[in-house]
Coordinates of C-alpha atoms in Angstrom, one line a residue:
X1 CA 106.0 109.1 145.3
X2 CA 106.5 112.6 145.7
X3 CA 104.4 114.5 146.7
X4 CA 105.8 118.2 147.5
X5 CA 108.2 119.8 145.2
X6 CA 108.5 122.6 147.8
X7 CA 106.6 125.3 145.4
X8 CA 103.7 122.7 144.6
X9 CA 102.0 121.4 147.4
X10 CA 100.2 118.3 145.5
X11 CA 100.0 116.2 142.8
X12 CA 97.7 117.2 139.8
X13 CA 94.3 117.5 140.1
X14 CA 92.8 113.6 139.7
X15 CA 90.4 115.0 136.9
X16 CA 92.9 116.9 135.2
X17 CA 95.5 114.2 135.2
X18 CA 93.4 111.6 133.8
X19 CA 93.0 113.4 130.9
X20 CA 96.5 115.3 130.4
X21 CA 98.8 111.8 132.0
X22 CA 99.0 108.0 131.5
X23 CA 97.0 106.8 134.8
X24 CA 99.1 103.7 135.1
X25 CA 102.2 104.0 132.5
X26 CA 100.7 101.0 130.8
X27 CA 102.0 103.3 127.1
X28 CA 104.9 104.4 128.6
X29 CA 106.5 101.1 128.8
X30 CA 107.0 100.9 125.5
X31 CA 106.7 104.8 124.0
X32 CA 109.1 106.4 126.3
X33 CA 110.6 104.6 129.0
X34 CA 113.4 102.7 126.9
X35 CA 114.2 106.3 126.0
X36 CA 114.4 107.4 129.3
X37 CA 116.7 104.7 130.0
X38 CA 119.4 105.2 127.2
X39 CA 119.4 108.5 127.6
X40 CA 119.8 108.4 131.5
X41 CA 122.9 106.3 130.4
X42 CA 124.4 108.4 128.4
X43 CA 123.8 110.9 130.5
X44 CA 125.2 109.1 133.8
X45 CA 128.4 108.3 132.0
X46 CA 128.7 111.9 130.8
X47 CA 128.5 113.1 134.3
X48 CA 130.7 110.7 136.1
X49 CA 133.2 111.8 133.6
X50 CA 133.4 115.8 134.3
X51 CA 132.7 114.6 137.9
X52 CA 129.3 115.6 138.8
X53 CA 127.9 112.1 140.1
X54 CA 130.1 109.8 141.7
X55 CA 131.2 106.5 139.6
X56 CA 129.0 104.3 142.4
X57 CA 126.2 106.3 141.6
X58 CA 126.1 106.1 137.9
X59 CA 127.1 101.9 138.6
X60 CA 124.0 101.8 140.3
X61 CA 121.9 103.7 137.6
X62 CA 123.6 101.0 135.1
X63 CA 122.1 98.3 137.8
X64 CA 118.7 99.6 137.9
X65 CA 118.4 100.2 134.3
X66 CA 119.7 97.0 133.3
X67 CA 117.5 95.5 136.1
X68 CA 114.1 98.0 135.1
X69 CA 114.9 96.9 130.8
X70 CA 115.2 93.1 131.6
X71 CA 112.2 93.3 133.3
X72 CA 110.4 95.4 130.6
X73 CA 110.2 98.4 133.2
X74 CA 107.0 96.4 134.9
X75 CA 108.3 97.9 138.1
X76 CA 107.6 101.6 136.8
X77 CA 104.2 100.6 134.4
X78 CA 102.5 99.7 138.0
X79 CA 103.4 102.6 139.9
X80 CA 100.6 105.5 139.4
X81 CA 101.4 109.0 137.1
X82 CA 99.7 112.0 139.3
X83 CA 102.4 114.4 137.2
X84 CA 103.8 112.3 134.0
X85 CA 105.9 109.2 133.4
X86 CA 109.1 111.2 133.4
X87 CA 108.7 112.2 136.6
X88 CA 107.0 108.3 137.9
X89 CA 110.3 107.1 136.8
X90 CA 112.6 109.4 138.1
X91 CA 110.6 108.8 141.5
X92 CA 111.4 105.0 140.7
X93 CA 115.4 105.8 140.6
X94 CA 115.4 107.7 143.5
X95 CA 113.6 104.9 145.5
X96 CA 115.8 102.2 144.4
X97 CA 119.1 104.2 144.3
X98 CA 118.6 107.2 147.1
X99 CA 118.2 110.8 146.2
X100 CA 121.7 111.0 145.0
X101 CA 119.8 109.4 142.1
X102 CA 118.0 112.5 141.2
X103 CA 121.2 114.2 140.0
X104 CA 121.2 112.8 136.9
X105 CA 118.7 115.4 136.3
X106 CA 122.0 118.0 136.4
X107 CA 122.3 120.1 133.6
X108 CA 119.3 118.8 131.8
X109 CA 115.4 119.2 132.7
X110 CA 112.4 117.5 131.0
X111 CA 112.2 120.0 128.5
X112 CA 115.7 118.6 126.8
X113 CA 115.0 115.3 127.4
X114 CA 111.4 115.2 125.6
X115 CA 112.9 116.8 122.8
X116 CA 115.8 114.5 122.5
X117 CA 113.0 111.5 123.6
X118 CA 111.0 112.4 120.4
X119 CA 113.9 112.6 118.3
X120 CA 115.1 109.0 119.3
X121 CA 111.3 107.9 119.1
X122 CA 111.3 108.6 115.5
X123 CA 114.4 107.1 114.3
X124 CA 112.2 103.7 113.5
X125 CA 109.2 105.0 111.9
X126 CA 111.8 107.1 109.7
X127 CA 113.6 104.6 108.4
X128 CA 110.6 102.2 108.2
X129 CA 108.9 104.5 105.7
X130 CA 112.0 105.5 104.1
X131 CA 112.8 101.4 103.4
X132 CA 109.0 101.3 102.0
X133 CA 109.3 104.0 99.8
X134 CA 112.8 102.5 98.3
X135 CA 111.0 99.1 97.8
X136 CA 108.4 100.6 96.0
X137 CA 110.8 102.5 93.9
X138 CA 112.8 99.6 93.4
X139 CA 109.1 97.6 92.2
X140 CA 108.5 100.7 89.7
X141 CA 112.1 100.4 88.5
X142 CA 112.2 96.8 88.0
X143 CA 108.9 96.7 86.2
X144 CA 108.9 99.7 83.8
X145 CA 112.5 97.3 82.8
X146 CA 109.8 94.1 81.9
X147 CA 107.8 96.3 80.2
X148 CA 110.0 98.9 78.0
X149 CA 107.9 97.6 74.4
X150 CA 104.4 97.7 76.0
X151 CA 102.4 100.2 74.3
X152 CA 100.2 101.9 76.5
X153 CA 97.5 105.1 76.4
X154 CA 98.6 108.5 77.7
X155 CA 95.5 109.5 78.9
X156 CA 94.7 112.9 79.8
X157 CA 91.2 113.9 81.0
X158 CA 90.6 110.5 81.6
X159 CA 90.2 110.2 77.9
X160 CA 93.4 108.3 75.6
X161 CA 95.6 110.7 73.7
X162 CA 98.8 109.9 72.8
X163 CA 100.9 106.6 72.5
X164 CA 103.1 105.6 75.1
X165 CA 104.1 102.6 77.3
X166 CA 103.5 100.4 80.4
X167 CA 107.3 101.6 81.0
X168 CA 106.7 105.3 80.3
X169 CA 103.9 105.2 83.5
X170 CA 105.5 103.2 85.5
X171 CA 108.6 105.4 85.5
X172 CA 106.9 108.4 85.7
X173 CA 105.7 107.0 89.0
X174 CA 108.9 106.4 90.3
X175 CA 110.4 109.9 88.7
X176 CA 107.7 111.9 91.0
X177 CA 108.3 109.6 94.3
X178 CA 111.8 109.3 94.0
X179 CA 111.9 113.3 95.3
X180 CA 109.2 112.3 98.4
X181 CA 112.2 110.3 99.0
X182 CA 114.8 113.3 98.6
X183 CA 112.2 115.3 100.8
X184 CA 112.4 112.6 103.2
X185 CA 116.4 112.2 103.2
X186 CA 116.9 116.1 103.4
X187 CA 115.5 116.1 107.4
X188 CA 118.0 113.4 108.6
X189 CA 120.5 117.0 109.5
X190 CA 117.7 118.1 111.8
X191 CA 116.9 114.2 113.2
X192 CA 120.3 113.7 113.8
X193 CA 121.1 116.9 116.0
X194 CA 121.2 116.4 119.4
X195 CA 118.9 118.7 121.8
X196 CA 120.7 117.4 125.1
X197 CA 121.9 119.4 127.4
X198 CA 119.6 122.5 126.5
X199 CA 118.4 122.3 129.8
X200 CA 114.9 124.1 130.1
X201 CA 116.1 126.7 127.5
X202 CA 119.0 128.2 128.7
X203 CA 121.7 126.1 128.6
X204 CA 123.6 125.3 132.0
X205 CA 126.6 126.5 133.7
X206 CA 127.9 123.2 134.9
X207 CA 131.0 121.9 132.4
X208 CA 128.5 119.4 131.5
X209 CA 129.5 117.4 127.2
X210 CA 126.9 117.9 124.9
X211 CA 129.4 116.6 122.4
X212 CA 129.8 113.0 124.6
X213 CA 126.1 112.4 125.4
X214 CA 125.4 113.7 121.5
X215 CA 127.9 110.8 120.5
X216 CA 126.5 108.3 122.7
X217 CA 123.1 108.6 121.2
X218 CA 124.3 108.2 118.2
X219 CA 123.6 111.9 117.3
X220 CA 126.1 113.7 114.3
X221 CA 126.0 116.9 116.9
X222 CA 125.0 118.6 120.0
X223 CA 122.5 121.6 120.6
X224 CA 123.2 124.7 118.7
X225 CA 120.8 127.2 120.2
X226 CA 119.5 125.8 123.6
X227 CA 116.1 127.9 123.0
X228 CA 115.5 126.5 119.7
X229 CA 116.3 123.2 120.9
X230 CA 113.6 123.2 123.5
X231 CA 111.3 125.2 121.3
X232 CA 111.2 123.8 117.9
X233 CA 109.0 120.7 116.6
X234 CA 109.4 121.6 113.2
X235 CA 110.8 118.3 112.6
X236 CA 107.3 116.7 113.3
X237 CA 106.0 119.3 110.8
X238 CA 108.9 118.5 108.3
X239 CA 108.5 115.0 108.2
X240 CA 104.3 115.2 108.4
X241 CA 104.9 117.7 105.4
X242 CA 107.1 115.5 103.7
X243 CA 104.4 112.4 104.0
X244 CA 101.6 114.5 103.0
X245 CA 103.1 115.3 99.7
X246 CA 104.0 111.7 99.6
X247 CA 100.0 110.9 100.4
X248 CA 98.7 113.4 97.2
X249 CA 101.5 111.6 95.1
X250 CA 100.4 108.1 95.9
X251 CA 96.3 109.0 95.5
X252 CA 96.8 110.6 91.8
X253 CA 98.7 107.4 91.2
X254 CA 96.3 105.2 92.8
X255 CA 93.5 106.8 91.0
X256 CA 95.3 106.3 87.6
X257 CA 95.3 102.4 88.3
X258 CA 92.0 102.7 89.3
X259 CA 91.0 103.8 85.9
X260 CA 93.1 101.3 84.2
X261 CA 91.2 97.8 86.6
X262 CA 88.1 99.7 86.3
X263 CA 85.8 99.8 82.3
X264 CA 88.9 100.7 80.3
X265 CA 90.0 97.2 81.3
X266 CA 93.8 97.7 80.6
X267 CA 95.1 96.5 83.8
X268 CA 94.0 94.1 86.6
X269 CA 94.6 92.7 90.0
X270 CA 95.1 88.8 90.8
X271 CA 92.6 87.9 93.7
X272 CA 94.3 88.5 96.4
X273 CA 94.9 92.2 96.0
X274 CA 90.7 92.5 95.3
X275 CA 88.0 92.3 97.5
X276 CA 84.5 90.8 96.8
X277 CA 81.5 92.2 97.2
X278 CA 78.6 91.5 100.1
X279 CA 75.7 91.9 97.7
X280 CA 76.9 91.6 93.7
X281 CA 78.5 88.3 93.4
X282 CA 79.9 89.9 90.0
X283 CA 82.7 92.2 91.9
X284 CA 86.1 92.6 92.1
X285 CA 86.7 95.3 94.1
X286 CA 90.0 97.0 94.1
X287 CA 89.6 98.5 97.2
X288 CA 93.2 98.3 98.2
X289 CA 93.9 101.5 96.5
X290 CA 90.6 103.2 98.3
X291 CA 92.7 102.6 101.5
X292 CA 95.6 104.2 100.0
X293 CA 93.2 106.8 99.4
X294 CA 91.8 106.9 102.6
X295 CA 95.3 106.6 104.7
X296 CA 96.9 109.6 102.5
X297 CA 94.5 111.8 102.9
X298 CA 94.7 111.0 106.9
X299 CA 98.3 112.2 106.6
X300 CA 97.5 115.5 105.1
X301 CA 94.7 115.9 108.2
X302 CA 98.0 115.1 111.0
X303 CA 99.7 117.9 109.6
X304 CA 97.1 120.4 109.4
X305 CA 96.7 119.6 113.5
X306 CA 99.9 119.4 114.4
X307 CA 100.7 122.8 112.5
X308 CA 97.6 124.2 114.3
X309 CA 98.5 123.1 117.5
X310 CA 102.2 125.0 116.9
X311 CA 100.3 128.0 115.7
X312 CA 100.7 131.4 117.5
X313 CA 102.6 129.2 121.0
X314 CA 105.2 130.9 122.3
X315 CA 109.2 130.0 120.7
X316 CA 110.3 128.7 124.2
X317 CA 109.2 124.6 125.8
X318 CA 105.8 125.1 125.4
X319 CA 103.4 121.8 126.2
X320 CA 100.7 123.2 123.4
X321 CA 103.6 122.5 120.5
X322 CA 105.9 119.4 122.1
X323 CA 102.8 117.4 123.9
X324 CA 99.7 118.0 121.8
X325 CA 101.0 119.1 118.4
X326 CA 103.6 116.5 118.1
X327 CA 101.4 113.3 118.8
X328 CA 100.1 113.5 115.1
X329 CA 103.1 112.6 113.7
X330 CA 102.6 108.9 114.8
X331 CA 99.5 108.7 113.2
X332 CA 100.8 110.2 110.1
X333 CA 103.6 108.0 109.7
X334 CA 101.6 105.1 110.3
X335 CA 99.7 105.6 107.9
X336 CA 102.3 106.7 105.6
X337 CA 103.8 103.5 105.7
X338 CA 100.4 101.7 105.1
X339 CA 99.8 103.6 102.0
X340 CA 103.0 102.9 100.5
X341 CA 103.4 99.5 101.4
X342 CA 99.8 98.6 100.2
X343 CA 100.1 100.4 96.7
X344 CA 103.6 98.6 96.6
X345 CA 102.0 95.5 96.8
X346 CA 99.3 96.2 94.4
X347 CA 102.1 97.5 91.4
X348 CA 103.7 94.1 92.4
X349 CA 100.7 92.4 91.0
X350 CA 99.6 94.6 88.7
X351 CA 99.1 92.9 84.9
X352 CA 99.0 95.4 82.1
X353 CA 96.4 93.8 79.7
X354 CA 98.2 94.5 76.3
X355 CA 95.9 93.0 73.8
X356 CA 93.0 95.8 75.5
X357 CA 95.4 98.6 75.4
X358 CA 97.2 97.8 72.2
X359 CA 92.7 98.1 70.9
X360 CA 92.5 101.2 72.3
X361 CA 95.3 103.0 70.8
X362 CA 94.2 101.7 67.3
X363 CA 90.7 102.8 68.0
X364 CA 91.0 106.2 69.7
X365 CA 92.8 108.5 67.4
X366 CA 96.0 108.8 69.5
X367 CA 98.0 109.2 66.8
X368 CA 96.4 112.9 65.8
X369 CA 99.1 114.9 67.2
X370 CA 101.8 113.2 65.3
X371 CA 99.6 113.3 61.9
X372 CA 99.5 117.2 62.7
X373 CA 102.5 117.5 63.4
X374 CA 103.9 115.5 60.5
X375 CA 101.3 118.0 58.3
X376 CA 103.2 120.9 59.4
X377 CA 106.6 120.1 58.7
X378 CA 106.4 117.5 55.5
X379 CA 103.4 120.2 54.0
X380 CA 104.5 123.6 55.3
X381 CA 101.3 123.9 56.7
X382 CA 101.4 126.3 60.0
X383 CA 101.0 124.4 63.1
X384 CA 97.9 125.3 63.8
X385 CA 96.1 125.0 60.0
X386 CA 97.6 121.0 60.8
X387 CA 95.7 120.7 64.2
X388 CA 92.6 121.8 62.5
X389 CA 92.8 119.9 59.3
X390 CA 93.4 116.8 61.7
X391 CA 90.4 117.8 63.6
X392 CA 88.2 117.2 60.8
X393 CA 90.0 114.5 59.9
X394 CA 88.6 112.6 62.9
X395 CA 85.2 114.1 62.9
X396 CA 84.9 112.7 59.2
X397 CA 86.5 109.3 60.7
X398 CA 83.6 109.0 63.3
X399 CA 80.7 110.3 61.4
X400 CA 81.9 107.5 58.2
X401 CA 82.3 104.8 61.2
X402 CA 86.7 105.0 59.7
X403 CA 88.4 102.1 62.1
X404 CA 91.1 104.5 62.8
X405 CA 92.3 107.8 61.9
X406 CA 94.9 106.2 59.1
X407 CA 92.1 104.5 57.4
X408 CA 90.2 107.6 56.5
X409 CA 93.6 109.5 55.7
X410 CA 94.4 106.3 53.2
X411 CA 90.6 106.5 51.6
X412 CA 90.8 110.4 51.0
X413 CA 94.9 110.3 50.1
X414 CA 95.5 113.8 51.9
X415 CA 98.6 112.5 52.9
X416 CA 100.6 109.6 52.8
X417 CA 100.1 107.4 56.2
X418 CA 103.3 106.5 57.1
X419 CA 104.6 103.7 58.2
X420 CA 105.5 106.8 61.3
X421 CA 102.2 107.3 62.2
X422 CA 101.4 104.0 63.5
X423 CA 100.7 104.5 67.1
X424 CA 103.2 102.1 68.8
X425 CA 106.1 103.1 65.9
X426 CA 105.1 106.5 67.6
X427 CA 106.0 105.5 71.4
X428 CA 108.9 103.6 70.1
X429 CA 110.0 106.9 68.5
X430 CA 109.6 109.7 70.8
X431 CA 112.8 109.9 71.6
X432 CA 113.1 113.9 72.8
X433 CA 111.9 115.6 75.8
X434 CA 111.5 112.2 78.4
X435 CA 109.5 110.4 75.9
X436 CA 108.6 106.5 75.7
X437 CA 111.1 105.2 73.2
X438 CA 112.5 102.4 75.1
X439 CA 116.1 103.9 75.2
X440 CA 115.1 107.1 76.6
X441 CA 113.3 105.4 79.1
X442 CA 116.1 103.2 79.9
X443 CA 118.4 105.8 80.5
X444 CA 116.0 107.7 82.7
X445 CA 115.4 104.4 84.7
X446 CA 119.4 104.4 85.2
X447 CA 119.6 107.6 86.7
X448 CA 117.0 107.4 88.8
X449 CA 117.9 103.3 89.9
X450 CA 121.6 105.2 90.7
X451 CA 119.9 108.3 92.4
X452 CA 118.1 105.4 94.8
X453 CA 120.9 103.4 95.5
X454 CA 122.7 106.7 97.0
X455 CA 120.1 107.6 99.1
X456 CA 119.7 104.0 100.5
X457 CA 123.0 104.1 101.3
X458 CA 122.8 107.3 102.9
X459 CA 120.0 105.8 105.0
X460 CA 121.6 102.4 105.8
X461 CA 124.4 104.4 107.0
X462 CA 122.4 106.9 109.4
X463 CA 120.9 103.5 110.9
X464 CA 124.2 102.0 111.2
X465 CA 125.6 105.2 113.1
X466 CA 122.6 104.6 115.6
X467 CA 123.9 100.9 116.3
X468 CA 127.2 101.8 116.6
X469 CA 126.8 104.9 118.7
X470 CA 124.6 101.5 121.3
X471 CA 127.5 99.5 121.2
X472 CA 129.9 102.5 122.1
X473 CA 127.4 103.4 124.6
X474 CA 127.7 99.9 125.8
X475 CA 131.5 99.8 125.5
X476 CA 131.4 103.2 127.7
X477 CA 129.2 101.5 130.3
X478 CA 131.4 98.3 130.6
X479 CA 134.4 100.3 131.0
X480 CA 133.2 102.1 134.0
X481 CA 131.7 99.0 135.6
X482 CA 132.6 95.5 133.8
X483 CA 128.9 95.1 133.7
X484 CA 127.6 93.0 131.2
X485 CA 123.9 94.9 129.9
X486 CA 120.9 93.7 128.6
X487 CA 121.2 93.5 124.8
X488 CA 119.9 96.2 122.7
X489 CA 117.6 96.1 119.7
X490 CA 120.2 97.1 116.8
X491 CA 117.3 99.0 115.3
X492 CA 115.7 98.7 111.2
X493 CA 118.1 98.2 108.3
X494 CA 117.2 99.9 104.9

């Protein structure tokens, strides 16, 4: 291990290191040193190429890493960390392949190579929420579809008033998540841009190919600014910003379906998206949404720190923003997937109960609006004389105990009750302005169901760059020394 960099005399303090570095790599193994590894290939082949590591050098890195992958990298996970696992497994190399194996660190430093580390670190999470949040959209689609005649409250302040649909809801749902996923798709520019070859900040005179080692990782295109490459997490905030937004989407929603399984009784769960109760035999608990609750509002607590932690740091490498500040984001991702996948499942078995919802359209006076509004254009009464005359209308209904607002209209004949005013001839007409009638509805779901399908395909795309940039990584690596690697993961498909 080594010990003297020739300006630093020792490792790290034992205190300090135990709370700053991995003690024994154990995380490393799996967080970071597969990233290490491709990007030391990459890297090797790049160098060979402009001829600033001889090609029996960069075989032997090939050998090693092959060797160190097969094996799961136990050889590094058992060595100790006194500085950090970059530097453990750079010690590793040099052991196994002679110092000539430190000059892969030409034209590079850590600094570059974290920031290209996280960026291939969160190529999985990424697509992993972005396929959740498709499947859910494609759930909302599909049933708002089964469910374009079910009349259903509009309820607002938690109280029913006007007539709408199952459909209506559902595709609202979908409408407002649908630009989380836009938000989402709109960062792949900055995921996809390679910070490689920034060195610590200021670039590098050697003729060292961005462009190749860019390709090779399967990045769309090399560093533009080699400060801002170094410098900048705002990806992490970008993408924690994007999930947070996500999170306050997915607990208004959850809340709504907690108000339709809870008195109101217009929607349940089958048993196994409930939980029962320790104490009250009676319960059905539909606790899955509390946890989508809980996990959202986790999200919106990862970006607050991690924007803290950026807060008033210098714009150069600074440990503060790429160390501290950017571990929230695999918290906040985690749990972004958990919350969408769990209130996925729970729309999946969603029942809307139609017989209660149909009862409380008939009983609640949902159809007021269009009475008043019917008053004001078949009477010539001003808009506003109609919304009062209808509000005594309903006062009269529930101080005479009137079933409904049409059967106190049809005992005092003020005006004729239409075969218009009925509440579900209502949703089936409200045509104008994104309304429930079925076609308008439809149409919307079309859009949106097309608008989906593009960005999945943009998605499934990016991830099928990243495979093909391994295999021409691969290619690269057989062509300089007929070796045959250890296969590679070919990554999530969306």
């Amino acid at each position: 291990m080594l010990q003297d960099t020739g300006r630093i005399k020792s490792t790290l303090h034992p205190e300090a290191s135990a709370i700053v570095f991995d003690a024994d790599l154990r995380r490393a193994v799996i967080d970071e040193l597969p990233f290490y590894a491709e990007i030391d290939r990459a890297q090797a082949i790049m160098l060979e190429r402009v001829g600033l590591i001889d090609r029996d050098i960069a075989k032997k890195v090939f050998i090693e890493l092959d060797r160190l992958q097969a094996e799961e990298f136990q050889r590094v996970a058992v060595l100790p960390a006194p500085r950090d696992s970059y530097l453990a497994y750079e010690d590793h190399l040099r052991s196994v392949i002679g110092k000539a194996g430190s000059d892969l660190h030409l034209g590079r430093s850590r600094n570059d190579v974290n920031a290209t580390v996280l960026k291939l670190k969160l190529r999985g999470p990424y697509l992993e929420l972005a396929g959740e949040l498709l499947e859910l959209l494609r759930v909302l689609c599909g049933r708002a579809r089964a469910h374009l005649e079910t009349v259903f409250p509009l309820q607002t302040h938690r109280q029913p008033a006007l007539p709408s649909t199952f459909a209506h809801h559902l595709a609202a749902f979908a409408s407002s998540l649908s630009r989380d996923l836009e938000a989402l798709l709109a960062v792949h520019p900055l995921l996809n841009r390679s910070c490689l070859g920034a060195g610590a900040g200021g670039g590098t005179t050697l003729p060292i190919l961005p462009d190749l080692t860019a390709k090779l990782l399967g990045f769309a295109t090399p560093p533009v600014n080699s400060i801002d490459s170094v410098a900048s997490r705002d990806l992490v905030l970008r993408l924690l910003a994007g999930s947070a937004i996500l999170g306050s989407n997915l607990t208004r929603i959850a809340e709504t379906l907690l108000l339709w399984v809870g008195e109101s009784g217009l929607a349940s769960f089958p048993h196994e998206l409930v939980g029962s109760s320790s104490a009250m035999p009676h319960k059905r608990n539909p606790f899955l949404l509390e946890q989508v609750q809980g996990k959202a509002g986790a999200v919106i607590g990862c970006l607050v720190a991690a924007m803290t932690g950026m807060h008033n740091t210098p714009f150069t490498n600074c440990v503060a923003v790429g160390t501290e500040a950017t571990r929230h984001i695999w918290t906040g991702l985690d749990n972004s997937v958990g919350s969408v996948r769990l209130i996925r499942l729970c729309f999946s078995g969603l029942t809307a109960a139609e017989d209660a919802a149909s009862a409380m359209l008939d009983r609640s006076f949902v159809n007021a609006m269009e009475t008043a509004t019917r008053l004001a254009v078949d009477r010539f009464l001003d808009s506003r004389s109609a919304d009062i005359e209808v509000g005594q209308l309903v006062t009269t209904a529930l101080e005479c105990g009137a079933p409904s607002l049409l059967a106190i209209m049809q005992e005092g004949r003020i005006v004729n009750p239409a075969e218009s005013l009925v509440p579900d001839v209502i949703a089936r007409t409200a045509r104008a302005g994104g309304g429930p009638a079925p076609e308008t509805v439809t149409a919307a779901l079309d859009e949106l169901e097309t608008d989906i399908d593009r960005s999945a395909a943009i998605f499934r795309e990016l991830g099928a760059g990243w495979s093909r940039a391994r295999e021409e990584l691969r290619s690269a690596i057989a062509n300089l020394n007929g070796t045959t690697l250890h296969p590679i993961d070919k990554g999530n498909e969306v």
